Structure formats: C-alpha cells, structure tokens
CSV table of C-alpha atoms in Angstrom, one decimal:
chain,number,residue,atom,x,y,z
A,1,MET,CA,-25.2,-19.6,-20.5
A,2,GLU,CA,-26.1,-21.7,-23.5
A,3,ASP,CA,-24.1,-19.4,-25.8
A,4,ASN,CA,-21.2,-19.4,-23.5
A,5,LEU,CA,-21.1,-23.2,-23.6
A,6,LYS,CA,-20.3,-22.9,-27.3
A,7,LEU,CA,-16.8,-21.8,-26.1
A,8,LEU,CA,-16.2,-25.4,-24.9
A,9,ASP,CA,-17.3,-26.8,-28.3
A,10,PHE,CA,-15.0,-24.3,-30.0
A,11,GLY,CA,-12.1,-25.4,-27.7
A,12,GLU,CA,-12.7,-29.0,-28.5
A,13,LYS,CA,-12.4,-28.3,-32.2
A,14,VAL,CA,-9.1,-26.5,-31.6
A,15,VAL,CA,-7.7,-29.5,-29.7
A,16,LYS,CA,-8.8,-31.9,-32.4
A,17,LYS,CA,-7.2,-29.8,-35.0
A,18,ALA,CA,-3.9,-29.8,-33.1
A,19,LEU,CA,-4.0,-33.5,-32.4
A,20,LYS,CA,-4.2,-34.2,-36.2
A,21,LEU,CA,-0.7,-32.7,-36.5
A,22,GLY,CA,0.7,-35.5,-34.4
A,23,VAL,CA,1.1,-33.7,-31.1
A,24,LYS,CA,-0.1,-35.2,-27.9
A,25,ASP,CA,-0.3,-32.2,-25.5
A,26,VAL,CA,-2.5,-29.3,-26.4
A,27,GLU,CA,-4.2,-26.6,-24.3
A,28,VAL,CA,-6.7,-24.0,-25.4
A,29,TYR,CA,-7.7,-20.9,-23.3
A,30,LEU,CA,-10.7,-18.9,-24.4
A,31,SER,CA,-12.2,-15.7,-23.0
A,32,LEU,CA,-15.2,-13.5,-23.7
A,33,LYS,CA,-15.2,-10.2,-21.8
A,34,SER,CA,-17.6,-7.2,-21.8
A,35,THR,CA,-16.9,-4.0,-20.0
A,36,ILE,CA,-18.2,-0.6,-19.2
A,37,HIS,CA,-15.8,2.0,-18.0
A,38,VAL,CA,-16.6,5.6,-17.0
A,39,ASP,CA,-13.6,8.0,-16.5
A,40,ILE,CA,-13.6,11.1,-14.3
A,41,GLU,CA,-10.9,13.8,-14.8
A,42,ARG,CA,-10.6,17.2,-13.0
A,43,GLY,CA,-14.1,17.0,-11.5
A,44,LYS,CA,-15.9,16.0,-14.6
A,45,ILE,CA,-17.1,12.8,-16.3
A,46,VAL,CA,-15.1,12.8,-19.5
A,47,GLU,CA,-15.7,9.4,-21.1
A,48,ALA,CA,-18.0,6.4,-21.0
A,49,ILE,CA,-16.8,3.4,-23.0
A,50,LYS,CA,-18.6,0.1,-23.6
A,51,GLY,CA,-16.4,-2.6,-24.9
A,52,ILE,CA,-16.3,-6.3,-25.8
A,53,ASP,CA,-13.1,-8.4,-26.2
A,54,GLN,CA,-12.8,-12.0,-27.1
A,55,GLY,CA,-10.1,-14.4,-28.2
A,56,PHE,CA,-8.4,-17.7,-27.7
A,57,CYS,CA,-4.8,-18.9,-27.4
A,58,VAL,CA,-3.2,-22.3,-27.9
A,59,ARG,CA,-0.2,-23.9,-26.2
A,60,ILE,CA,1.2,-27.0,-27.9
A,61,SER,CA,3.9,-29.3,-26.6
A,62,TYR,CA,6.0,-31.1,-29.2
A,63,ASN,CA,9.0,-33.1,-28.1
A,64,LYS,CA,8.9,-31.1,-24.8
A,65,SER,CA,9.1,-27.8,-26.6
A,66,LEU,CA,6.3,-25.4,-26.1
A,67,GLY,CA,4.7,-23.2,-28.8
A,68,PHE,CA,2.2,-20.5,-28.1
A,69,ALA,CA,-0.1,-18.4,-30.4
A,70,TYR,CA,-3.3,-16.4,-30.0
A,71,THR,CA,-5.9,-14.4,-31.9
A,72,ASN,CA,-8.7,-12.0,-31.0
A,73,ILE,CA,-10.9,-13.4,-33.7
A,74,LEU,CA,-13.1,-16.1,-32.2
A,75,LYS,CA,-14.1,-17.8,-35.4
A,76,GLU,CA,-13.6,-21.3,-36.7
A,77,GLU,CA,-11.7,-20.2,-39.8
A,78,LYS,CA,-8.9,-18.9,-37.5
A,79,ILE,CA,-8.4,-22.3,-35.8
A,80,GLY,CA,-6.0,-23.7,-38.4
A,81,GLU,CA,-3.9,-20.6,-38.5
A,82,VAL,CA,-3.4,-20.3,-34.8
A,83,VAL,CA,-2.8,-24.0,-34.3
A,84,ASN,CA,-0.2,-24.1,-37.1
A,85,ARG,CA,1.6,-21.0,-35.7
A,86,ALA,CA,1.8,-22.6,-32.3
A,87,PHE,CA,3.0,-25.9,-33.8
A,88,HIS,CA,5.7,-24.2,-35.9
A,89,ILE,CA,7.0,-22.4,-32.8
A,90,ALA,CA,7.1,-25.6,-30.8
A,91,LYS,CA,9.2,-27.2,-33.5
A,92,THR,CA,11.7,-24.4,-33.5
A,93,VAL,CA,12.3,-23.5,-29.9
A,94,LYS,CA,14.6,-25.2,-27.4
A,95,PRO,CA,13.0,-28.1,-25.4
A,96,THR,CA,12.0,-27.7,-21.8
A,97,GLY,CA,13.6,-30.8,-20.4
A,98,ASP,CA,11.5,-31.2,-17.3
A,99,TRP,CA,8.2,-30.5,-19.0
A,100,LYS,CA,5.6,-33.1,-17.8
A,101,GLY,CA,2.5,-31.9,-19.6
A,102,PHE,CA,-0.7,-30.0,-19.0
A,103,PRO,CA,-3.0,-30.8,-16.0
A,104,HIS,CA,-5.4,-33.7,-15.9
A,105,PRO,CA,-9.0,-33.3,-14.7
A,106,LYS,CA,-9.6,-33.2,-10.9
A,107,PRO,CA,-12.7,-32.6,-8.8
A,108,LEU,CA,-13.6,-28.9,-8.4
A,109,LEU,CA,-15.1,-27.0,-5.5
A,110,LYS,CA,-17.5,-24.4,-6.8
A,111,ALA,CA,-16.6,-20.7,-6.2
A,112,ARG,CA,-19.3,-18.9,-4.5
A,113,ASN,CA,-20.7,-15.4,-5.1
A,114,ILE,CA,-18.6,-14.5,-8.1
A,115,TYR,CA,-21.4,-13.8,-10.6
A,116,ASP,CA,-24.3,-11.4,-10.2
A,117,ARG,CA,-26.8,-11.0,-13.0
A,118,ARG,CA,-27.4,-7.4,-11.8
A,119,VAL,CA,-23.8,-6.6,-12.7
A,120,ALA,CA,-24.0,-8.4,-16.0
A,121,GLU,CA,-27.2,-6.6,-17.0
A,122,ALA,CA,-26.0,-3.1,-15.7
A,123,SER,CA,-26.3,-0.5,-18.5
A,124,ILE,CA,-23.9,2.3,-19.3
A,125,GLU,CA,-26.5,4.6,-17.7
A,126,ASP,CA,-26.2,2.7,-14.5
A,127,ILE,CA,-22.4,3.0,-14.4
A,128,VAL,CA,-22.6,6.7,-15.3
A,129,ARG,CA,-25.0,7.2,-12.5
A,130,ASP,CA,-22.6,5.6,-10.0
A,131,ALA,CA,-19.9,7.9,-11.2
A,132,PHE,CA,-22.2,11.0,-10.7
A,133,LEU,CA,-23.2,9.9,-7.2
A,134,MET,CA,-19.5,9.4,-6.2
A,135,LEU,CA,-18.4,12.7,-7.8
A,136,ASN,CA,-21.2,14.8,-6.3
A,137,SER,CA,-20.8,13.2,-2.9
A,138,ALA,CA,-17.2,14.3,-2.8
A,139,LEU,CA,-17.8,17.8,-4.1
A,140,LYS,CA,-20.6,18.6,-1.6
A,141,THR,CA,-18.5,17.4,1.3
A,142,ASP,CA,-16.4,20.6,1.4
A,143,ARG,CA,-15.8,23.5,-0.9
A,144,ARG,CA,-12.1,23.0,-0.6
A,145,ILE,CA,-12.2,19.7,-2.3
A,146,MET,CA,-11.0,19.2,-5.9
A,147,VAL,CA,-11.5,15.9,-7.7
A,148,VAL,CA,-8.4,14.8,-9.5
A,149,GLU,CA,-9.6,11.6,-11.2
A,150,GLY,CA,-11.7,8.6,-10.7
A,151,TYR,CA,-13.7,5.9,-12.4
A,152,SER,CA,-16.6,3.5,-12.2
A,153,GLY,CA,-16.9,0.4,-14.1
A,154,LYS,CA,-18.1,-3.2,-14.5
A,155,VAL,CA,-16.9,-6.3,-16.1
A,156,GLU,CA,-18.4,-9.6,-17.1
A,157,LEU,CA,-16.0,-12.4,-18.0
A,158,VAL,CA,-16.4,-15.9,-19.4
A,159,ARG,CA,-13.3,-18.0,-19.3
A,160,ALA,CA,-12.8,-21.5,-20.6
A,161,ILE,CA,-10.0,-24.1,-20.6
A,162,VAL,CA,-9.9,-27.2,-22.8
A,163,ASN,CA,-6.9,-29.5,-23.1
A,164,SER,CA,-6.0,-32.9,-24.6
A,165,ASN,CA,-6.0,-34.6,-21.2
A,166,GLY,CA,-9.7,-34.2,-20.8
A,167,ILE,CA,-10.1,-30.9,-19.1
A,168,SER,CA,-13.1,-29.0,-20.3
A,169,LEU,CA,-14.1,-26.2,-18.0
A,170,LEU,CA,-16.0,-22.9,-18.2
A,171,GLU,CA,-16.9,-20.3,-15.6
A,172,GLU,CA,-18.6,-16.9,-15.6
A,173,GLY,CA,-17.7,-14.0,-13.3
A,174,THR,CA,-18.7,-10.4,-12.8
A,175,GLY,CA,-17.1,-7.4,-11.1
A,176,ILE,CA,-18.0,-3.9,-10.3
A,177,SER,CA,-15.9,-1.1,-8.8
A,178,CYS,CA,-15.4,2.6,-8.4
A,179,SER,CA,-12.6,4.8,-7.1
A,180,LEU,CA,-12.0,8.5,-6.6
A,181,SER,CA,-8.9,10.6,-6.0
A,182,THR,CA,-9.2,14.0,-4.4
A,183,ILE,CA,-7.1,16.9,-3.1
A,184,ALA,CA,-7.9,19.7,-0.8
A,185,ARG,CA,-6.8,23.3,-1.2
A,186,ASP,CA,-6.8,26.0,1.5
A,187,ASN,CA,-4.8,29.2,1.8
A,188,GLY,CA,-2.2,28.1,-0.7
A,189,GLU,CA,-1.8,24.7,0.8
A,190,VAL,CA,-2.4,21.6,-1.4
A,191,THR,CA,-2.7,18.2,0.1
A,192,PRO,CA,-1.4,15.0,-1.3
A,193,ILE,CA,-3.8,12.9,-3.4
A,194,CYS,CA,-6.2,10.9,-1.3
A,195,PHE,CA,-8.3,8.1,-2.7
A,196,GLU,CA,-11.0,5.7,-1.8
A,197,PHE,CA,-12.2,2.5,-3.5
A,198,ASP,CA,-15.0,0.0,-3.5
A,199,GLY,CA,-15.1,-3.2,-5.5
A,200,SER,CA,-17.2,-6.3,-5.4
A,201,ARG,CA,-18.3,-9.3,-7.5
A,202,SER,CA,-21.9,-8.3,-6.9
A,203,TYR,CA,-23.8,-5.0,-7.2
A,204,ASN,CA,-23.4,-3.8,-3.7
A,205,ILE,CA,-20.8,-1.0,-3.9
A,206,ASP,CA,-21.4,2.3,-2.3
A,207,PRO,CA,-20.2,5.1,-4.7
A,208,GLU,CA,-21.5,7.9,-2.4
A,209,LYS,CA,-19.5,6.6,0.5
A,210,VAL,CA,-16.4,6.4,-1.7
A,211,GLY,CA,-16.8,10.0,-2.7
A,212,ARG,CA,-17.5,11.2,0.8
A,213,GLU,CA,-14.6,9.3,2.4
A,214,SER,CA,-12.1,10.4,-0.2
A,215,ALA,CA,-13.1,14.0,0.4
A,216,LYS,CA,-12.9,13.7,4.2
A,217,MET,CA,-9.5,12.1,3.9
A,218,ALA,CA,-8.2,15.0,1.8
A,219,ILE,CA,-9.6,17.6,4.3
A,220,SER,CA,-7.9,15.8,7.1
A,221,ALA,CA,-4.6,16.0,5.2
A,222,LEU,CA,-4.6,19.9,5.4
A,223,GLY,CA,-2.4,21.6,7.9
A,224,SER,CA,0.5,19.2,7.4
A,225,ARG,CA,3.7,19.4,9.4
A,226,LYS,CA,7.1,17.8,9.4
A,227,ILE,CA,8.3,14.9,11.6
A,228,GLU,CA,11.7,14.1,13.0
A,229,THR,CA,13.6,11.1,11.6
A,230,GLY,CA,13.4,8.1,13.8
A,231,ASN,CA,11.9,4.7,14.5
A,232,TYR,CA,8.1,4.7,15.1
A,233,ARG,CA,5.2,2.5,15.4
A,234,VAL,CA,3.2,2.6,12.2
A,235,ILE,CA,-0.3,1.5,11.2
A,236,PHE,CA,-0.4,0.3,7.6
A,237,MET,CA,-3.8,0.8,6.0
A,238,GLN,CA,-4.8,-1.6,3.2
A,239,PRO,CA,-3.6,0.5,0.2
A,240,ALA,CA,-0.1,1.0,1.8
A,241,LEU,CA,0.1,-2.7,2.6
A,242,LEU,CA,-0.9,-3.7,-0.9
A,243,GLU,CA,1.8,-1.5,-2.4
A,244,LEU,CA,4.5,-2.7,0.0
A,245,LEU,CA,3.7,-6.5,-0.3
A,246,THR,CA,3.3,-6.3,-4.1
A,247,TYR,CA,6.9,-5.1,-4.6
A,248,THR,CA,8.6,-7.0,-1.8
A,249,LEU,CA,7.1,-10.2,-0.4
A,250,ILE,CA,4.9,-11.5,-3.2
A,251,SER,CA,7.6,-12.4,-5.7
A,252,SER,CA,9.5,-14.4,-3.0
A,253,LEU,CA,6.4,-16.5,-2.4
A,254,LYS,CA,6.3,-17.6,-6.1
A,255,ALA,CA,7.8,-21.0,-6.7
A,256,ASP,CA,9.5,-20.0,-10.0
A,257,ASN,CA,11.5,-17.3,-8.2
A,258,VAL,CA,12.4,-19.7,-5.4
A,259,GLN,CA,13.6,-22.3,-7.9
A,260,ARG,CA,15.7,-19.7,-9.7
A,261,GLY,CA,17.3,-18.5,-6.4
A,262,LYS,CA,15.6,-15.1,-6.6
A,263,SER,CA,13.7,-15.4,-3.4
A,264,ALA,CA,15.0,-14.6,0.1
A,265,LEU,CA,12.8,-17.4,1.4
A,266,LYS,CA,14.4,-20.2,-0.5
A,267,GLY,CA,15.2,-23.1,1.9
A,268,LYS,CA,13.2,-21.5,4.8
A,269,ILE,CA,10.1,-23.7,4.8
A,270,GLY,CA,9.3,-24.4,8.5
A,271,GLU,CA,11.3,-21.4,9.7
A,272,GLN,CA,10.0,-18.5,11.7
A,273,ILE,CA,10.1,-15.5,9.2
A,274,ALA,CA,7.4,-13.3,10.8
A,275,SER,CA,5.7,-12.4,14.0
A,276,GLU,CA,3.5,-15.1,15.7
A,277,ASN,CA,0.7,-12.6,15.2
A,278,LEU,CA,0.8,-13.0,11.5
A,279,THR,CA,-0.9,-15.6,9.4
A,280,PHE,CA,-1.1,-15.4,5.6
A,281,TYR,CA,-3.0,-17.7,3.2
A,282,ASP,CA,-3.8,-17.6,-0.5
A,283,ASP,CA,-7.5,-18.4,-0.9
A,284,GLY,CA,-8.6,-18.9,-4.5
A,285,LEU,CA,-12.1,-20.0,-3.2
A,286,LEU,CA,-12.7,-17.1,-0.9
A,287,GLU,CA,-16.5,-16.4,-1.1
A,288,GLY,CA,-17.0,-13.2,-3.2
A,289,GLY,CA,-13.2,-12.6,-3.4
A,290,LEU,CA,-12.1,-10.2,-6.1
A,291,GLU,CA,-9.7,-12.9,-7.5
A,292,THR,CA,-11.9,-15.9,-6.8
A,293,TRP,CA,-12.4,-18.6,-9.4
A,294,SER,CA,-13.1,-22.4,-9.3
A,295,PHE,CA,-10.0,-23.1,-11.3
A,296,ASP,CA,-6.9,-21.3,-12.5
A,297,ASP,CA,-5.9,-20.5,-16.1
A,298,GLU,CA,-4.5,-24.0,-16.6
A,299,GLY,CA,-7.6,-25.8,-15.3
A,300,THR,CA,-6.2,-26.7,-11.9
A,301,PRO,CA,-8.8,-26.5,-9.0
A,302,SER,CA,-8.5,-23.4,-6.8
A,303,GLN,CA,-7.7,-24.0,-3.2
A,304,LYS,CA,-6.8,-22.4,0.1
A,305,THR,CA,-3.0,-22.5,0.7
A,306,ALA,CA,-1.4,-21.7,4.0
A,307,LEU,CA,1.7,-19.6,3.3
A,308,ILE,CA,2.7,-18.3,6.7
A,309,GLU,CA,1.1,-19.7,9.9
A,310,LYS,CA,1.8,-17.8,13.1
A,311,GLY,CA,4.9,-16.5,11.5
A,312,ILE,CA,6.2,-19.8,10.2
A,313,LEU,CA,6.7,-20.2,6.5
A,314,ARG,CA,4.6,-23.2,5.3
A,315,GLU,CA,4.4,-23.1,1.5
A,316,PHE,CA,4.9,-21.3,-1.8
A,317,ILE,CA,2.4,-20.9,-4.6
A,318,TYR,CA,2.8,-23.0,-7.7
A,319,ASP,CA,1.6,-23.5,-11.3
A,320,LYS,CA,1.7,-27.0,-12.9
A,321,TYR,CA,5.2,-26.8,-14.4
A,322,HIS,CA,7.0,-25.6,-11.3
A,323,ALA,CA,5.1,-28.0,-9.1
A,324,ASP,CA,6.2,-30.9,-11.3
A,325,ARG,CA,9.8,-29.9,-11.0
A,326,GLU,CA,9.6,-30.6,-7.2
A,327,GLY,CA,7.2,-33.6,-7.5
A,328,LYS,CA,4.4,-31.5,-5.9
A,329,GLU,CA,0.9,-30.6,-6.8
A,330,SER,CA,0.0,-27.2,-8.3
A,331,THR,CA,-1.6,-24.8,-5.8
A,332,GLY,CA,-3.9,-23.4,-8.5
A,333,ASN,CA,-2.0,-20.1,-9.0
A,334,ALA,CA,-1.4,-20.1,-12.8
A,335,TYR,CA,-2.9,-16.9,-14.2
A,336,ARG,CA,-2.7,-14.9,-17.4
A,337,VAL,CA,-2.2,-11.4,-16.1
A,338,PRO,CA,-1.9,-9.0,-19.1
A,339,HIS,CA,-5.0,-7.7,-20.7
A,340,PRO,CA,-6.4,-9.2,-22.8
A,341,SER,CA,-5.6,-12.4,-20.9
A,342,TYR,CA,-5.5,-14.7,-23.9
A,343,THR,CA,-2.4,-12.8,-25.2
A,344,SER,CA,-0.2,-14.4,-22.6
A,345,THR,CA,0.9,-17.7,-21.2
A,346,PRO,CA,0.1,-18.4,-17.5
A,347,ARG,CA,2.4,-17.2,-14.8
A,348,ILE,CA,2.4,-17.7,-11.0
A,349,GLU,CA,0.2,-15.1,-9.3
A,350,PRO,CA,-1.6,-14.9,-5.9
A,351,THR,CA,-5.4,-15.1,-5.9
A,352,ASN,CA,-6.8,-13.6,-2.7
A,353,LEU,CA,-3.8,-13.1,-0.4
A,354,THR,CA,-5.5,-13.0,3.0
A,355,ILE,CA,-4.1,-11.8,6.3
A,356,GLN,CA,-6.0,-13.5,9.1
A,357,PRO,CA,-7.8,-10.7,11.0
A,358,GLY,CA,-7.2,-10.0,14.7
A,359,LYS,CA,-9.7,-8.8,17.3
A,360,TYR,CA,-8.9,-5.0,17.4
A,361,SER,CA,-11.1,-2.2,16.2
A,362,GLU,CA,-9.6,0.8,14.5
A,363,ASP,CA,-9.8,2.9,17.6
A,364,GLU,CA,-8.0,0.2,19.6
A,365,LEU,CA,-5.3,0.0,17.0
A,366,LEU,CA,-4.8,3.8,17.2
A,367,ASN,CA,-4.5,3.4,21.0
A,368,GLU,CA,-1.4,1.3,20.4
A,369,LEU,CA,0.4,4.4,19.1
A,370,GLU,CA,1.7,6.8,21.7
A,371,ASN,CA,3.9,8.3,19.1
A,372,GLY,CA,3.4,6.9,15.6
A,373,LEU,CA,2.0,7.2,12.1
A,374,LEU,CA,-1.1,6.2,10.2
A,375,ILE,CA,-0.1,5.5,6.6
A,376,GLN,CA,-2.8,5.3,3.9
A,377,ASN,CA,-0.7,4.8,0.8
A,378,LEU,CA,2.9,4.5,-0.5
A,379,GLN,CA,4.5,6.0,-3.6
A,380,GLY,CA,7.6,4.5,-5.3
A,381,ALA,CA,7.3,1.1,-3.8
A,382,HIS,CA,7.9,-0.3,-7.3
A,383,SER,CA,11.6,0.6,-6.9
A,384,SER,CA,12.0,-1.9,-4.0
A,385,ASN,CA,14.2,-4.9,-4.3
A,386,PRO,CA,12.0,-8.0,-4.5
A,387,GLU,CA,14.9,-10.4,-4.0
A,388,SER,CA,16.2,-8.9,-0.7
A,389,GLY,CA,13.0,-7.3,0.5
A,390,GLU,CA,14.6,-3.9,0.9
A,391,PHE,CA,12.4,-0.8,0.3
A,392,SER,CA,12.5,2.9,0.5
A,393,THR,CA,9.3,4.7,-0.4
A,394,VAL,CA,7.3,7.9,0.2
A,395,ALA,CA,4.5,7.5,2.6
A,396,THR,CA,1.6,9.8,1.6
A,397,PRO,CA,-1.0,10.6,2.8
A,398,THR,CA,0.2,10.1,6.4
A,399,TRP,CA,-1.0,11.3,9.8
A,400,TYR,CA,0.8,11.7,13.1
A,401,ILE,CA,-0.7,9.9,16.0
A,402,LYS,CA,-0.1,10.8,19.7
A,403,ASN,CA,-1.6,8.8,22.6
A,404,GLY,CA,-4.1,7.2,20.2
A,405,GLU,CA,-5.4,10.4,18.7
A,406,ILE,CA,-4.8,11.7,15.2
A,407,GLN,CA,-3.0,15.1,15.6
A,408,TYR,CA,-2.2,16.3,12.1
A,409,SER,CA,-1.1,15.2,8.7
A,410,LEU,CA,2.6,14.9,7.7
A,411,LYS,CA,4.5,16.0,4.7
A,412,GLY,CA,7.8,14.9,3.2
A,413,VAL,CA,7.8,11.5,4.9
A,414,MET,CA,9.7,8.4,3.7
A,415,ILE,CA,9.9,4.9,5.3
A,416,SER,CA,12.6,2.4,4.6
A,417,GLY,CA,13.7,-1.0,5.7
A,418,ASN,CA,13.3,-4.7,4.9
A,419,ILE,CA,9.9,-6.4,4.5
A,420,TYR,CA,11.0,-9.3,6.6
A,421,ASN,CA,11.8,-7.0,9.5
A,422,VAL,CA,8.4,-5.5,9.0
A,423,LEU,CA,6.7,-8.9,9.2
A,424,LYS,CA,8.7,-9.8,12.4
A,425,ASN,CA,7.6,-6.5,14.0
A,426,VAL,CA,3.8,-6.9,13.6
A,427,ILE,CA,2.4,-6.4,17.1
A,428,CYS,CA,-1.4,-5.9,16.5
A,429,ILE,CA,-3.8,-6.8,13.7
A,430,GLY,CA,-7.2,-5.3,13.2
A,431,LYS,CA,-10.6,-6.8,12.4
A,432,ASN,CA,-11.5,-4.2,9.7
A,433,VAL,CA,-11.0,-6.5,6.7
A,434,ARG,CA,-11.2,-5.0,3.2
A,435,LYS,CA,-10.7,-6.4,-0.3
A,436,LEU,CA,-8.3,-4.4,-2.4
A,437,GLY,CA,-7.0,-6.1,-5.6
A,438,PHE,CA,-5.6,-9.4,-4.6
A,439,LEU,CA,-5.2,-8.4,-0.9
A,440,VAL,CA,-7.7,-9.2,1.7
A,441,SER,CA,-6.5,-7.5,4.9
A,442,PRO,CA,-7.2,-5.4,8.0
A,443,TRP,CA,-5.0,-2.7,9.3
A,444,ILE,CA,-1.8,-3.9,10.9
A,445,VAL,CA,0.4,-2.2,13.5
A,446,VAL,CA,4.2,-2.5,13.1
A,447,GLU,CA,6.8,-1.3,15.6
A,448,ASN,CA,10.3,0.0,15.0
A,449,VAL,CA,9.7,1.3,11.4
A,450,ARG,CA,12.4,3.6,10.1
A,451,VAL,CA,10.8,7.0,9.3
A,452,ILE,CA,12.7,9.7,7.5
A,453,GLY,CA,11.5,13.2,7.9
A,454,ARG,CA,12.6,15.4,5.0
A,455,LEU,CA,13.3,19.1,5.2
A,456,SER,CA,11.4,20.1,2.0
C-alpha cells in the first residue's frame, strides 16, 4: 500500500506542473495493473501470460476547451511532455461552452469486499491449476464433450484520481474469473457452443463446477429439434439477458444519449415503461460487485441509483459534465472503458446493473412455462437498434419447455421484438441471482416473445 500511495504524490506533481502553465482546471488519472491470464484452446492449455501495465493521463481545461494526453511510462521525466501535449490540444480545439469543471471532493462510502490479498498474491501456477481443474472437470463429465476455448485469470488494479479542486483518491481492487466453452458431438450431430462462467473479487471461484456445468449443458443440447414460429413464454438466463440489455436498453439509460435525442426514454421520467414486477438499479457500492468501486474515474462517489422502480422510469446515469448540463449531480458513472484505461477519457457506463430478485426458484420459473423456451445465450445482439430498442437475434443454446419440464434442445431459433415490450411483459422473476459482467440478475420470465423457427 505504501508504494501505491506514491501514485498520489506523482499525481500531485502532475497537477502542479499543469497549474504553472496558467490553467485552473486539471485532472490526472493513474493506474497500475497486474494480470495473469491462462488461455485454453481445443481442449489444451496453450498460453499463460503474466503482465504489468501502468500509465497516467491528463485532462486540462483552458478557456472551456479540453485537452487530453496520456503515456504508459509512469516516470517523472514524462510529466512535462504529457502536460504540454494536453495543454497544446486544449488551446487548439473548440470550446465546450457548458463546461463547468472537474468534480470537487465529497464524502465517500467505502466499497466493501473488492480486494482480496489471496488474489493479489496468486501465482501463475495457481491460475494454471484453476484452468486444469476446469478443463479436466469438463472432459471427464462425458466422452462426447469437446472443449472449444476457455480461460482463467486474475487482475490486481490500483487506480488513482488527483485534480486541481482538491480530489486525491486511491483505491485497490482485485478480480479472479474463469470461463469454459464446450460442444458435444454424437452420431454426426454437433451442438451449439455452451459456456459457463464464474467471477469474483475474492478467491472463491469454483473452476471444477464451471467445467462440469459447461459440459452438462452441452450434453443437454444434443438431440435438437425445430420449433414452429409463434409467440411464446421465454425464460432469459443471465448471459442472454446481458447480451440483450447491453445492445438495447443500456444506451438509452445514459444521460449523454438522452440529451442528444438518441434515447427512446427521453422525456419519460415518471412514466410506466416496464412491468410492475421489474425494478432496476445501478449500484456502484454493491458489496463484492464485479464493477464496484468507492468512486468513479472522475473521483465522484459511487452510489446506488434507482433507474426503474416497479416499472416506472426514475432516473438516468450521469457523469459530471452531463449532470452539470441539467443542473444535477453526477450519479458516479464516469468510467474509462478501453484497456488500458488511462488511454481514454471517461464516458458514461453502468456499474452493477441490478435487477431486484423475486421469490421464485428455478423449478418454479420453469413451471410457469406450459409451452415455452429457456434461453441461455444470444448471438448477434450487437446488430440491435439501441435508439429504438428493436432487436432480432439468434437464441442459442435454447431448450423447449412443456408443462414445466425441459423436453429437448432447439436449433435454428431466432427471437425478435422491442426491448420495451419485453420489459412490459415480464411476469415472473427468480431468486437465483448471479453476477455476470455489469449485470447482477436472476432469471426472468417474459410472455409473448416472438420466436422464429427456421427451416435450416
């Protein structure tokens, strides 16, 4: 920790260097990241890589024009070069007329269970062992299983924010995860790719379960049949829901898209846009959340923001700039998404988008389907229209459910529709919550989903 605190000293030096140029608004973001990544391809461990990445970036405001520059060399001799480059850009680009500056310090609530020393100290041998356990667990489940790809990995990240308004913040976090994709082959039939995943901020993942469940899913996808086109009740499992929401709803909840008129939700705060069964909130302080931090990448405190309550749209997510434009407070959703993170300016992103769980078990949810589908994943959701919410995507792997029982897997299935109709038609929500990327969700049951059964 003592060495990490030197990042704050470094950031203070960058700010002082910039202020000597006559600017008044400066922000420095610094990160130090160490990773171990083990890759699996075609049933074999093919690569184990240990890496370290570090760098810093500077944003300078000059006459309401913003300049940005970065470097991956975290040394004092680079400070002047990066600051001067950012200052030069700020002097040459067009002003941002409604720019009101970087954030000021505010009280923080400490994020809980986001750092585990066991993850930080895990060796490359530990991560390779996790990969072997996962791989062997899948292969011994059934002789018909073939492992397509997978990985195991860990990350330790130190991130710091220093600005000219007095913000000086640093936080450490860890993460560990594994994933495996499998297919099953039998009598000339090959199933779709089935995958399983486990991820956590602490060292409590179960790679053997990931391998076993991925294999069992692939075996259950054998013997696939076709289905007639029609409207069905559908259970969306977490991976399918993550894909669907990412490319439809999420962009419409971002304040920048709302302000540009690129959100179907513009002007609908306080209106019923979803089923009364559905409550969404963005929780940057979720204990142990995969996207949990005490503050965002501008230094704004993280918080829990109600987005949709019992179907009523309550709020959008904001960074500092877009909140200022409406005279509001940032919701703490400014993040630098590309990797490495210091190579980009912040943009609005969800933290832990949480669907409030219901009371139903998985078996009880299945019992809601007399004639329906269980969908594990979607392919092609990226081609959806984020402004209108329209989508048409392949659902695979998918299983046909009759009277609450899984009958067989399906092939050649597509689903289409509009995300807002999907949200309005949610009839049941499970209690089997899982964390997958930014999504924290159980299974949900949606009625009247358009399912297209293809001939091929």
